[in-house]
GROMACS .gro file of C-alpha atoms in nm:
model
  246
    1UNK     CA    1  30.419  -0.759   1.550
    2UNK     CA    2  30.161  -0.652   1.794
    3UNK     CA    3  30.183  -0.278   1.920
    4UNK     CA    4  29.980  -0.390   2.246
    5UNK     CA    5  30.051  -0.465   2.591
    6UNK     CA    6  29.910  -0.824   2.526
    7UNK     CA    7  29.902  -0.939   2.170
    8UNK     CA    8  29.546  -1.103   2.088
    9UNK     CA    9  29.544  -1.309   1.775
   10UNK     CA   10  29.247  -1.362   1.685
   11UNK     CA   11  29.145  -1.637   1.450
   12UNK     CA   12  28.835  -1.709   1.269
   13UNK     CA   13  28.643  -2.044   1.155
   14UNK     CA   14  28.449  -1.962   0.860
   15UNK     CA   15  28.223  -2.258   0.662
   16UNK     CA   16  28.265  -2.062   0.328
   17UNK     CA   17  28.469  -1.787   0.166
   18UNK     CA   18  28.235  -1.510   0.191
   19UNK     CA   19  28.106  -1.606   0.590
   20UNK     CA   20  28.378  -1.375   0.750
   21UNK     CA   21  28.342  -1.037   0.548
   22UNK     CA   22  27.984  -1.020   0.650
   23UNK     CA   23  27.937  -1.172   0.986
   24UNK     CA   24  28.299  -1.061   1.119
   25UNK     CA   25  28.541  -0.824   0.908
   26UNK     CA   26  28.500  -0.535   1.160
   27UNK     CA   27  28.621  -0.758   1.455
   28UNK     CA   28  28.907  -0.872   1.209
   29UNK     CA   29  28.968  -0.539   1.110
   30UNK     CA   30  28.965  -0.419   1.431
   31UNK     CA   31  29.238  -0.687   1.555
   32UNK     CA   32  29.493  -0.576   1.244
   33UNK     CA   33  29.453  -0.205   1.341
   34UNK     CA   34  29.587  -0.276   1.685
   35UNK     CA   35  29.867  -0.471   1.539
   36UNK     CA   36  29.727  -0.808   1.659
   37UNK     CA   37  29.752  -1.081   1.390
   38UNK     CA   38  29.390  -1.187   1.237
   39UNK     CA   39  29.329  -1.533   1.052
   40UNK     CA   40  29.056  -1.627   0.828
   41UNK     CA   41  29.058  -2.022   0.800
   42UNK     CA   42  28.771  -2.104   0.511
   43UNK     CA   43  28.689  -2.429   0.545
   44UNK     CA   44  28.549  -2.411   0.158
   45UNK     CA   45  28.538  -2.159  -0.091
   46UNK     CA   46  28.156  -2.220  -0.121
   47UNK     CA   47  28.158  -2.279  -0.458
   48UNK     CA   48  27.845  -2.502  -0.451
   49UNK     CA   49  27.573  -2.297  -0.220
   50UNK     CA   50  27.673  -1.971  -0.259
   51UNK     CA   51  27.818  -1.936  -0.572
   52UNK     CA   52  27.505  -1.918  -0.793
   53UNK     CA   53  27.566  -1.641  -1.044
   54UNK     CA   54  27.826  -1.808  -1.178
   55UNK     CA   55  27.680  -2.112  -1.197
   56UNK     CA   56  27.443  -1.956  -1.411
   57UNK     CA   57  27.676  -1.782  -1.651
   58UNK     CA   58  27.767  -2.131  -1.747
   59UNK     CA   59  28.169  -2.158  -1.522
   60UNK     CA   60  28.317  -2.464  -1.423
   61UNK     CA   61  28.341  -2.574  -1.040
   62UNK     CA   62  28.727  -2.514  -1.066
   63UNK     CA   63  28.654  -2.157  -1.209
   64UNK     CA   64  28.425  -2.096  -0.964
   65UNK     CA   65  28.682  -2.219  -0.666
   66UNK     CA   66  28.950  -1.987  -0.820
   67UNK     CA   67  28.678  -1.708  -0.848
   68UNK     CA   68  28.573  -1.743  -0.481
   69UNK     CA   69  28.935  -1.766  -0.395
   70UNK     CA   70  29.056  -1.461  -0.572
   71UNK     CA   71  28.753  -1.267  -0.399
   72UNK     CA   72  28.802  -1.391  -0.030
   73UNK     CA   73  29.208  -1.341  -0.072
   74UNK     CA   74  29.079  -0.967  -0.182
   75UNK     CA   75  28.892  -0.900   0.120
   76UNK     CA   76  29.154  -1.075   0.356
   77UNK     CA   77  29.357  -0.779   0.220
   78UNK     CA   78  29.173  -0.513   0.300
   79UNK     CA   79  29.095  -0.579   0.635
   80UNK     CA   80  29.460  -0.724   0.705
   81UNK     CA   81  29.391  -1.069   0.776
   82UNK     CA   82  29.566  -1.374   0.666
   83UNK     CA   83  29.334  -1.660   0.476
   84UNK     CA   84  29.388  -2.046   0.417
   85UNK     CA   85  29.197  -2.192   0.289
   86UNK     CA   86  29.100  -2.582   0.366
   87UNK     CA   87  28.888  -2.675   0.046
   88UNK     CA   88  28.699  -2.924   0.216
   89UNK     CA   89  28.370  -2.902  -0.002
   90UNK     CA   90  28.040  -2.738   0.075
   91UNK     CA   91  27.667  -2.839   0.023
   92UNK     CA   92  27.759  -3.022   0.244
   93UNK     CA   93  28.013  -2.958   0.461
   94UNK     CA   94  28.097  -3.297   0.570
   95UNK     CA   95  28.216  -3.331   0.895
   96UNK     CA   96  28.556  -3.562   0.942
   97UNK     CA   97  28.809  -3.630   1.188
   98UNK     CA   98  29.076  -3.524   0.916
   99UNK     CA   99  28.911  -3.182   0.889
  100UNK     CA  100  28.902  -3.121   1.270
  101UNK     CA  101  29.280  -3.308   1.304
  102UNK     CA  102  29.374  -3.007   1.022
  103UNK     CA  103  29.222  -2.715   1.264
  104UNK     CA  104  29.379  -2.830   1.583
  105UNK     CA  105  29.714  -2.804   1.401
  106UNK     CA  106  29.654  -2.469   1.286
  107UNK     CA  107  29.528  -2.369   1.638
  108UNK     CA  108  29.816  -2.504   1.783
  109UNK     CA  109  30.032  -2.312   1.512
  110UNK     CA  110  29.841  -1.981   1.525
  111UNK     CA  111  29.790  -1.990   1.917
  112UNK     CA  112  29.458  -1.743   1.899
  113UNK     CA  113  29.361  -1.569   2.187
  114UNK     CA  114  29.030  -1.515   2.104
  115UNK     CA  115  28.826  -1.776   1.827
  116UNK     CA  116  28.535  -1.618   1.615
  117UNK     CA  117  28.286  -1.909   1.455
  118UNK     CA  118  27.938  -2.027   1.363
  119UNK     CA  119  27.616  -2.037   1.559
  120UNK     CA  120  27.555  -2.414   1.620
  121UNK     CA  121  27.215  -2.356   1.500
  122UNK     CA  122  27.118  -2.262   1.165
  123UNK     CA  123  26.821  -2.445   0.997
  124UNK     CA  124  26.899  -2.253   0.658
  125UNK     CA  125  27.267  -2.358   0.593
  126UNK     CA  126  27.382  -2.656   0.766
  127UNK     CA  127  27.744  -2.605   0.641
  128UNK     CA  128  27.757  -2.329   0.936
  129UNK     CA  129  27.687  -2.553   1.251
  130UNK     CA  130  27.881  -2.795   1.118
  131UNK     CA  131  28.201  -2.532   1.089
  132UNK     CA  132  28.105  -2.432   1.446
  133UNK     CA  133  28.084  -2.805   1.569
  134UNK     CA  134  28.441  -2.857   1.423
  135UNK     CA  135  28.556  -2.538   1.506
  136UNK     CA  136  28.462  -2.633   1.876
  137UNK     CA  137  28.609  -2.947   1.868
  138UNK     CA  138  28.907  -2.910   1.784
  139UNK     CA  139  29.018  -2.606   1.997
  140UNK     CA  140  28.924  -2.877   2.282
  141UNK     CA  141  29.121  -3.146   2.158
  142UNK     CA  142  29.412  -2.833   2.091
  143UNK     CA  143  29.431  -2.808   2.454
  144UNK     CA  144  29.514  -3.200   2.517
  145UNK     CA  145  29.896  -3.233   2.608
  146UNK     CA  146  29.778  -3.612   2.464
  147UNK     CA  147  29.712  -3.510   2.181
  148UNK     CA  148  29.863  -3.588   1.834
  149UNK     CA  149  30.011  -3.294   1.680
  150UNK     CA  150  30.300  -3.052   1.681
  151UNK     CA  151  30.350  -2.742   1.921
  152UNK     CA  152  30.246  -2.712   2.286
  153UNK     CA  153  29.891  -2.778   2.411
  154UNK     CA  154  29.634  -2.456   2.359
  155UNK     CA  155  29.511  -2.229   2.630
  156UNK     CA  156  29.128  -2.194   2.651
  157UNK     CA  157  29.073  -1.867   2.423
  158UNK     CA  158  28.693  -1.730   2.436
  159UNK     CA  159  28.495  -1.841   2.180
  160UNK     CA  160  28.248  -1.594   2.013
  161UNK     CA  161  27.950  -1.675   1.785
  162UNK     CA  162  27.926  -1.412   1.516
  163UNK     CA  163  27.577  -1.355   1.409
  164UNK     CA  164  27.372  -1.573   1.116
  165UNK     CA  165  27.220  -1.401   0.844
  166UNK     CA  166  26.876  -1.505   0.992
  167UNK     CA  167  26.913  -1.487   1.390
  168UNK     CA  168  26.565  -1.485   1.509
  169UNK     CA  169  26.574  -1.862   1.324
  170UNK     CA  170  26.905  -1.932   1.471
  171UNK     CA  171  26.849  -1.882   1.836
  172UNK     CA  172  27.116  -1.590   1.836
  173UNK     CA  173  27.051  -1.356   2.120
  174UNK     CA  174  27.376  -1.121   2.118
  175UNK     CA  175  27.532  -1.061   2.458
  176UNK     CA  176  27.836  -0.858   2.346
  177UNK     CA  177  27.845  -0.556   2.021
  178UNK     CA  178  28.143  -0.441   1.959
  179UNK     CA  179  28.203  -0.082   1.819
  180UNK     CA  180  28.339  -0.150   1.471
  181UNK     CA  181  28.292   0.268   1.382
  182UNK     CA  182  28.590   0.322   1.310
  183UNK     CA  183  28.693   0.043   1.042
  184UNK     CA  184  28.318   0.018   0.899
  185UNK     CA  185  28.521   0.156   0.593
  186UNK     CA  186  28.736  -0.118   0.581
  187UNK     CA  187  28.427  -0.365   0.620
  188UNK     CA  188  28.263  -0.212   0.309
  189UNK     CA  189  28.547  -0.220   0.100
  190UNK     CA  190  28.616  -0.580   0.155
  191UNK     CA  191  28.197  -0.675   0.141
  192UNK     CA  192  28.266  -0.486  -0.204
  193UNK     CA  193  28.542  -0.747  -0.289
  194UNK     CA  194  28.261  -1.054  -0.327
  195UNK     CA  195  28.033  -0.940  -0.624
  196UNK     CA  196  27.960  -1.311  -0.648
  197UNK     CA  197  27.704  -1.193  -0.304
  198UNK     CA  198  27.612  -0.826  -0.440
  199UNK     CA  199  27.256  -0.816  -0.300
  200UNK     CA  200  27.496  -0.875   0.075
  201UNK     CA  201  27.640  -0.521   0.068
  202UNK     CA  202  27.335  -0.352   0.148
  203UNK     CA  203  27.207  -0.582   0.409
  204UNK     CA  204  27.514  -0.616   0.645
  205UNK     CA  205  27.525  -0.215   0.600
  206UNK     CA  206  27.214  -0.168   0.756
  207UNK     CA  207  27.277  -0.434   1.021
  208UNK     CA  208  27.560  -0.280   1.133
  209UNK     CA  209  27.354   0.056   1.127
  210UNK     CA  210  27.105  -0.129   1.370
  211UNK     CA  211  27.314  -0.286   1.594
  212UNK     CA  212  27.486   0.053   1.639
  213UNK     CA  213  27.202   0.215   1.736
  214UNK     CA  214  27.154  -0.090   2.005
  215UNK     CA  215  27.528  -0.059   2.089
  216UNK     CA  216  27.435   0.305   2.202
  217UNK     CA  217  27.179   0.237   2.390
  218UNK     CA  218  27.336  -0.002   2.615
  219UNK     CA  219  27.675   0.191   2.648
  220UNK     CA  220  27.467   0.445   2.829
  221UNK     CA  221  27.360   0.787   2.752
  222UNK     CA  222  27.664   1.016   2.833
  223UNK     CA  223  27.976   0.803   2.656
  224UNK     CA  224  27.940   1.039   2.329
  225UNK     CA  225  27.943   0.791   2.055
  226UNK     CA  226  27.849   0.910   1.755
  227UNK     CA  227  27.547   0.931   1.563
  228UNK     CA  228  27.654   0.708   1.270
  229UNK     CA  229  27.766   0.436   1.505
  230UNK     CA  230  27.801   0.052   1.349
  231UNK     CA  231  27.835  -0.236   1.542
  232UNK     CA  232  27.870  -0.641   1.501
  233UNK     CA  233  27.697  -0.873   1.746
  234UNK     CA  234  27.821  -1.166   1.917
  235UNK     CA  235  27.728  -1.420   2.155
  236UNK     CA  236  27.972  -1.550   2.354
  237UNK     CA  237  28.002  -1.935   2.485
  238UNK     CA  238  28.233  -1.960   2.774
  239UNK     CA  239  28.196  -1.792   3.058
  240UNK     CA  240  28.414  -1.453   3.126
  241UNK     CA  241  28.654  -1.495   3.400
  242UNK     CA  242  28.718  -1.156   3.534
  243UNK     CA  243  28.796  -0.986   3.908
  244UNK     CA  244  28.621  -0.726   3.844
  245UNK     CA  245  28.246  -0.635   3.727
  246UNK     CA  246  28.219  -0.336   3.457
   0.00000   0.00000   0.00000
């Protein structure tokens, strides 16, 4: 049960087991630690793309499922998320009205109040704008009172683009960083739960270092934040509605 004034579950779209830890576990950490429920929905376990040590020390696909499985359930954990997982394939990701008909039931289910997803461009990994393209589509079709499928219609929760390993590439220009300082640890512990993406620890350590250092400079010079600040970036889609500016 949430411990806020307004409970904010937020959920998050994710093409492939690993996705969330790196682009998004301090967000999702950050949720749990204000007693807001947090949902990881993997869409595969990426067992084909990004699986490629143990490809190479000769396991099966359904060892390597249960291996990427084990590892994402791990990390879940530690930043006190629930997973499901959707095992709908990867390399590629194929796109379906079944897959997007199985997301708006678990929006509608889940009710987020804030959605965390893909960049819908990504010329590296096409699994990724796909999982933002379904992602997208079926929080719309959530909202139809028309539409097929158990529990009330959705709201219209913000949608938020968490950043691709490769942004420059991806057209990601981040409009919102969010402190995630105080559970970094928590990030790091469940990056250190996917040894199946070893050489990722390091990177997303120092890109939260960076975009720390940019979250500082555009808080302003007097808030106090730390020296060792870490940050996530974002980009969000919808406009804020707000009446007030801050």
């Amino acid at each position: 049960m949430s411990t806020s004034a307004s409970p904010s579950p937020l959920l998050v779209v994710s093409a492939h087991a690993g996705d969330f830890v790196w682009r998004a576990a301090g967000a999702i950490a950050l949720a749990a630690s204000r007693g807001d429920r947090a949902k990881v929905v993997c869409l595969s376990y990426g067992e084909r793309g990004e699986s490629a040590r143990a490809w190479r020390e000769g396991k099966r696909l359904d060892e390597i499922k249960k291996l990427r499985r084990g590892e994402a359930e791990a990390a879940a954990a530690a930043l006190g998320a629930e997973i499901e997982f959707l095992d709908a394939g990867d390399y590629p990701l194929a796109e379906s009205q079944e897959l997007v008909d199985r997301l708006v039931r678990i929006y509608r289910d889940f009710v987020p109040a804030v959605v965390l997803t893909h960049t819908l461009a990504d010329p590296y990994n096409g699994d990724h704008p796909a999982a933002a393209r379904m992602a997208l589509q079926a929080r719309v079709l959530a909202q139809a009172i028309g539409y097929d499928a158990p529990g009330e219609p959705l709201g219209a929760p913000p949608v938020f683009f968490f950043e691709p390993h490769q942004p420059e590439q991806c057209e990601f220009k981040p409009d919102v960083l969010l402190d995630i300082t105080s559970v970094f640890d928590k990030k790091r512990a469940a990056m250190e739960c996917l040894p199946a993406q070893v050489h990722m620890w390091d990177y997303y350590t120092d890109l939260a270092k960076r975009r720390g250092v940019q979250l500082k400079r555009n808080a302003g010079p007097n808030l106090g934040l730390p020296h060792d600040t870490r940050a996530e970036a974002f980009v969000r889609l919808y406009p804020q509605t707000t009446s007030e500016l801050s």
